[in-house]
């Protein structure tokens, strides 16, 4: 167990809808990263938040947005859902340190867009 | 840009050693990681190696890093059926994001 939790575990939406996914970080961690894992592929980096500010973004459109709260929990919001957004969404928490960080993953939220 | 490559499948007999290979392209990688993913689950961190190291051993796991060839391997000794899973290697760069390979499906045969 990593101490990283995500909700909900599964979600079904229709094209055009909006979705919010949630993540609670491991105690003591100040950084959260979100990844999208399509079926049969490795996770792809969406963005990272450090101390409530976006700290890096992958190749995802602006309809993917996020928030990090003072308690370091986080949300991933996706607007105008498309069929290709169907995937496992993983969050990872870490402690930002000068030498780097090790990311610990939650169990993921499986999103199906119909 | 970064790109991490892995072979897709590996089958071994129970009790044998497994070796999973990975190549990466970003020479500025600071840490390299191995994660395990079981069906329907998230990613479990197995081990990691700092880029100035050649080898790291952790119980049944041995990581070898050849920085010149940008080659990373994970050896699992005495492979058990519970080791059947998908194994991902990943690198971090100055951007601090993880870049993953597409994963190696390890099947352990009885």
Short mmCIF file of C-alpha atoms in Angstrom, two decimals:
data_model
loop_
_atom_site.label_atom_id
_atom_site.label_comp_id
_atom_site.label_asym_id
_atom_site.label_seq_id
_atom_site.Cartn_x
_atom_site.Cartn_y
_atom_site.Cartn_z
CA UNK A 1 0.00 0.00 0.00
CA UNK A 2 1.36 3.39 -1.01
CA UNK A 3 -1.08 5.52 0.98
CA UNK A 4 -2.23 7.18 -2.25
CA UNK A 5 -5.96 6.90 -2.78
CA UNK A 6 -8.10 7.74 -5.77
CA UNK A 7 -11.84 8.10 -6.31
CA UNK A 8 -13.95 6.90 -7.91
CA UNK A 9 -12.52 3.51 -8.91
CA UNK A 10 -14.66 3.29 -12.05
CA UNK A 11 -16.67 5.82 -14.02
CA UNK A 12 -18.80 5.77 -17.16
CA UNK A 13 -19.49 9.00 -19.04
CA UNK A 14 -20.80 9.97 -22.45
CA UNK A 15 -19.02 12.01 -25.08
CA UNK A 16 -19.15 15.75 -24.41
CA UNK A 17 -19.60 15.41 -20.66
CA UNK A 18 -17.19 16.64 -17.99
CA UNK A 19 -15.51 14.53 -15.30
CA UNK A 20 -13.62 15.18 -12.06
CA UNK A 21 -11.24 12.61 -10.62
CA UNK A 22 -9.77 12.89 -7.13
CA UNK A 23 -6.52 11.89 -5.48
CA UNK A 24 -5.28 11.97 -1.90
CA UNK A 25 -1.51 12.08 -1.54
CA UNK A 26 0.65 10.05 0.75
CA UNK A 27 1.24 11.80 4.08
CA UNK A 28 4.22 14.18 3.91
CA UNK A 29 4.23 14.45 0.12
CA UNK A 30 3.92 17.88 -1.51
CA UNK A 31 3.78 16.98 -5.19
CA UNK A 32 1.18 15.18 -7.25
CA UNK A 33 1.42 14.02 -10.85
CA UNK A 34 -1.32 12.70 -13.11
CA UNK A 35 -0.91 10.10 -15.85
CA UNK A 36 -3.21 8.61 -18.48
CA UNK A 37 -2.77 4.93 -19.31
CA UNK A 38 -4.58 3.73 -22.41
CA UNK A 39 -5.21 0.01 -22.76
CA UNK A 40 -2.02 -1.89 -23.58
CA UNK A 41 0.25 1.13 -23.23
CA UNK A 42 2.49 2.73 -20.66
CA UNK A 43 1.29 5.72 -18.65
CA UNK A 44 1.58 9.14 -20.31
CA UNK A 45 2.34 12.23 -18.21
CA UNK A 46 -0.50 14.75 -18.08
CA UNK A 47 0.75 17.33 -15.55
CA UNK A 48 2.31 17.83 -12.15
CA UNK A 49 1.36 20.12 -9.26
CA UNK A 50 3.74 21.35 -6.59
CA UNK A 51 2.51 23.53 -3.75
CA UNK A 52 -0.76 24.21 -5.58
CA UNK A 53 0.90 25.41 -8.79
CA UNK A 54 1.25 23.54 -12.10
CA UNK A 55 4.87 22.43 -12.32
CA UNK A 56 5.01 20.82 -15.73
CA UNK A 57 2.63 19.59 -18.40
CA UNK A 58 2.71 16.84 -20.97
CA UNK A 59 1.22 16.84 -24.45
CA UNK A 60 -2.43 17.10 -23.43
CA UNK A 61 -4.97 19.75 -24.55
CA UNK A 62 -6.24 22.50 -22.23
CA UNK A 63 -9.49 20.64 -21.62
CA UNK A 64 -7.38 18.59 -19.18
CA UNK A 65 -6.97 20.75 -16.08
CA UNK A 66 -6.07 20.21 -12.47
CA UNK A 67 -6.02 21.57 -8.98
CA UNK A 68 -3.95 20.90 -5.91
CA UNK A 69 -5.34 21.87 -2.52
CA UNK A 70 -3.52 23.10 0.63
CA UNK A 71 -3.67 19.58 2.08
CA UNK A 72 -1.92 18.40 -1.15
CA UNK A 73 -4.92 16.42 -2.39
CA UNK A 74 -5.65 16.94 -6.06
CA UNK A 75 -8.28 16.87 -8.78
CA UNK A 76 -8.07 16.13 -12.48
CA UNK A 77 -10.83 17.69 -14.58
CA UNK A 78 -11.55 16.75 -18.16
CA UNK A 79 -14.03 18.77 -20.19
CA UNK A 80 -15.76 17.87 -23.44
CA UNK A 81 -14.95 14.17 -23.09
CA UNK A 82 -13.95 12.26 -26.21
CA UNK A 83 -14.03 8.52 -26.83
CA UNK A 84 -10.21 8.43 -26.78
CA UNK A 85 -10.23 9.72 -23.21
CA UNK A 86 -11.23 6.21 -22.10
CA UNK A 87 -8.28 5.06 -20.02
CA UNK A 88 -6.93 4.36 -16.56
CA UNK A 89 -6.04 7.64 -14.85
CA UNK A 90 -3.27 7.35 -12.30
CA UNK A 91 -2.11 9.86 -9.79
CA UNK A 92 1.25 9.69 -8.10
CA UNK A 93 2.45 11.58 -5.06
CA UNK A 94 6.03 12.42 -4.20
CA UNK A 95 8.19 14.64 -2.06
CA UNK A 96 9.98 17.27 -4.12
CA UNK A 97 13.65 17.27 -3.14
CA UNK A 98 16.73 18.83 -4.75
CA UNK A 99 18.08 15.51 -6.01
CA UNK A 100 14.79 14.35 -7.44
CA UNK A 101 11.78 12.45 -6.20
CA UNK A 102 10.24 9.01 -6.24
CA UNK A 103 6.62 8.81 -7.29
CA UNK A 104 4.18 6.47 -5.59
CA UNK A 105 1.04 5.59 -7.47
CA UNK A 106 -2.56 5.18 -6.45
CA UNK A 107 -4.76 2.35 -7.76
CA UNK A 108 -6.21 4.50 -10.55
CA UNK A 109 -9.62 5.50 -11.83
CA UNK A 110 -10.87 3.62 -14.87
CA UNK A 111 -12.86 5.97 -17.13
CA UNK A 112 -15.03 4.72 -19.96
CA UNK A 113 -16.43 7.27 -22.41
CA UNK A 114 -19.35 6.07 -24.54
CA UNK B 1 12.82 13.81 -27.18
CA UNK B 2 12.60 11.00 -24.71
CA UNK B 3 11.64 7.50 -25.74
CA UNK B 4 11.77 4.35 -23.65
CA UNK B 5 11.60 0.95 -25.34
CA UNK B 6 10.94 -2.51 -23.95
CA UNK B 7 10.24 -5.90 -25.45
CA UNK B 8 6.56 -6.74 -25.13
CA UNK B 9 6.58 -10.31 -23.82
CA UNK B 10 8.75 -12.65 -21.73
CA UNK B 11 7.97 -16.19 -20.55
CA UNK B 12 10.03 -18.07 -17.99
CA UNK B 13 9.71 -21.25 -15.96
CA UNK B 14 9.06 -20.99 -12.24
CA UNK B 15 12.36 -20.97 -10.37
CA UNK B 16 14.35 -19.60 -13.31
CA UNK B 17 15.72 -16.06 -13.53
CA UNK B 18 13.92 -13.42 -15.57
CA UNK B 19 15.72 -10.58 -17.30
CA UNK B 20 13.67 -7.65 -18.57
CA UNK B 21 15.47 -5.14 -20.75
CA UNK B 22 14.87 -1.48 -21.48
CA UNK B 23 16.56 1.20 -23.55
CA UNK B 24 16.14 4.90 -23.10
CA UNK B 25 17.30 7.91 -25.05
CA UNK B 26 17.53 10.86 -22.68
CA UNK B 27 21.09 11.08 -21.42
CA UNK B 28 20.05 13.65 -18.81
CA UNK B 29 17.95 11.09 -16.94
CA UNK B 30 18.66 11.30 -13.24
CA UNK B 31 16.77 8.28 -11.93
CA UNK B 32 15.58 5.14 -13.67
CA UNK B 33 12.75 3.10 -12.24
CA UNK B 34 11.09 -0.27 -12.46
CA UNK B 35 7.38 -0.50 -11.73
CA UNK B 36 5.14 -3.58 -11.61
CA UNK B 37 1.48 -3.57 -12.63
CA UNK B 38 -0.86 -6.45 -11.91
CA UNK B 39 -4.17 -6.80 -13.80
CA UNK B 40 -6.62 -4.03 -12.96
CA UNK B 41 -4.24 -2.39 -10.52
CA UNK B 42 -2.05 0.70 -10.26
CA UNK B 43 1.73 0.78 -10.45
CA UNK B 44 3.87 -0.66 -7.69
CA UNK B 45 7.37 0.76 -7.34
CA UNK B 46 9.85 -2.14 -7.34
CA UNK B 47 13.19 -0.42 -7.34
CA UNK B 48 15.14 2.48 -8.81
CA UNK B 49 18.71 3.35 -9.62
CA UNK B 50 20.48 6.68 -9.69
CA UNK B 51 22.16 7.44 -12.99
CA UNK B 52 25.68 7.46 -11.51
CA UNK B 53 25.35 3.83 -10.37
CA UNK B 54 26.04 0.68 -12.38
CA UNK B 55 24.18 -1.85 -10.30
CA UNK B 56 21.72 -2.11 -7.46
CA UNK B 57 20.59 -5.26 -5.70
CA UNK B 58 17.49 -5.56 -3.57
CA UNK B 59 16.66 -9.11 -2.42
CA UNK B 60 15.62 -11.03 -5.57
CA UNK B 61 15.93 -7.96 -7.79
CA UNK B 62 19.09 -6.79 -9.52
CA UNK B 63 19.17 -3.66 -11.66
CA UNK B 64 22.00 -3.11 -14.12
CA UNK B 65 22.57 0.23 -15.82
CA UNK B 66 24.82 0.74 -18.84
CA UNK B 67 24.81 4.49 -19.24
CA UNK B 68 27.00 4.43 -22.35
CA UNK B 69 24.49 2.27 -24.22
CA UNK B 70 21.46 3.76 -22.37
CA UNK B 71 20.45 0.23 -21.40
CA UNK B 72 18.68 -0.78 -18.21
CA UNK B 73 17.82 -4.30 -17.10
CA UNK B 74 15.89 -5.90 -14.27
CA UNK B 75 16.81 -9.41 -13.19
CA UNK B 76 14.38 -11.32 -11.00
CA UNK B 77 15.98 -14.34 -9.35
CA UNK B 78 13.95 -17.48 -8.57
CA UNK B 79 10.92 -16.19 -10.44
CA UNK B 80 7.59 -17.17 -8.89
CA UNK B 81 4.04 -17.28 -10.30
CA UNK B 82 3.26 -14.18 -8.24
CA UNK B 83 5.80 -12.30 -10.34
CA UNK B 84 3.54 -12.59 -13.40
CA UNK B 85 2.63 -9.00 -14.27
CA UNK B 86 3.53 -6.15 -16.60
CA UNK B 87 6.85 -4.48 -15.82
CA UNK B 88 7.50 -0.88 -16.81
CA UNK B 89 10.79 0.91 -16.87
CA UNK B 90 10.67 4.68 -16.57
CA UNK B 91 13.09 7.56 -16.58
CA UNK B 92 12.93 11.03 -15.07
CA UNK B 93 14.44 14.07 -16.63
CA UNK B 94 14.98 17.64 -15.53
CA UNK B 95 11.26 18.12 -16.09
CA UNK B 96 10.69 15.66 -13.23
CA UNK B 97 8.05 13.79 -15.18
CA UNK B 98 8.22 10.02 -15.59
CA UNK B 99 8.51 8.72 -19.14
CA UNK B 100 7.45 5.09 -19.36
CA UNK B 101 8.09 2.29 -21.77
CA UNK B 102 5.12 0.34 -23.10
CA UNK B 103 5.72 -2.47 -20.62
CA UNK B 104 6.89 -6.08 -20.71
CA UNK B 105 4.32 -8.77 -19.95
CA UNK B 106 6.08 -11.41 -17.82
CA UNK B 107 4.43 -14.83 -17.75
CA UNK B 108 5.75 -17.39 -15.28
CA UNK B 109 5.01 -20.96 -16.30
CA UNK B 110 4.72 -23.73 -13.68
#
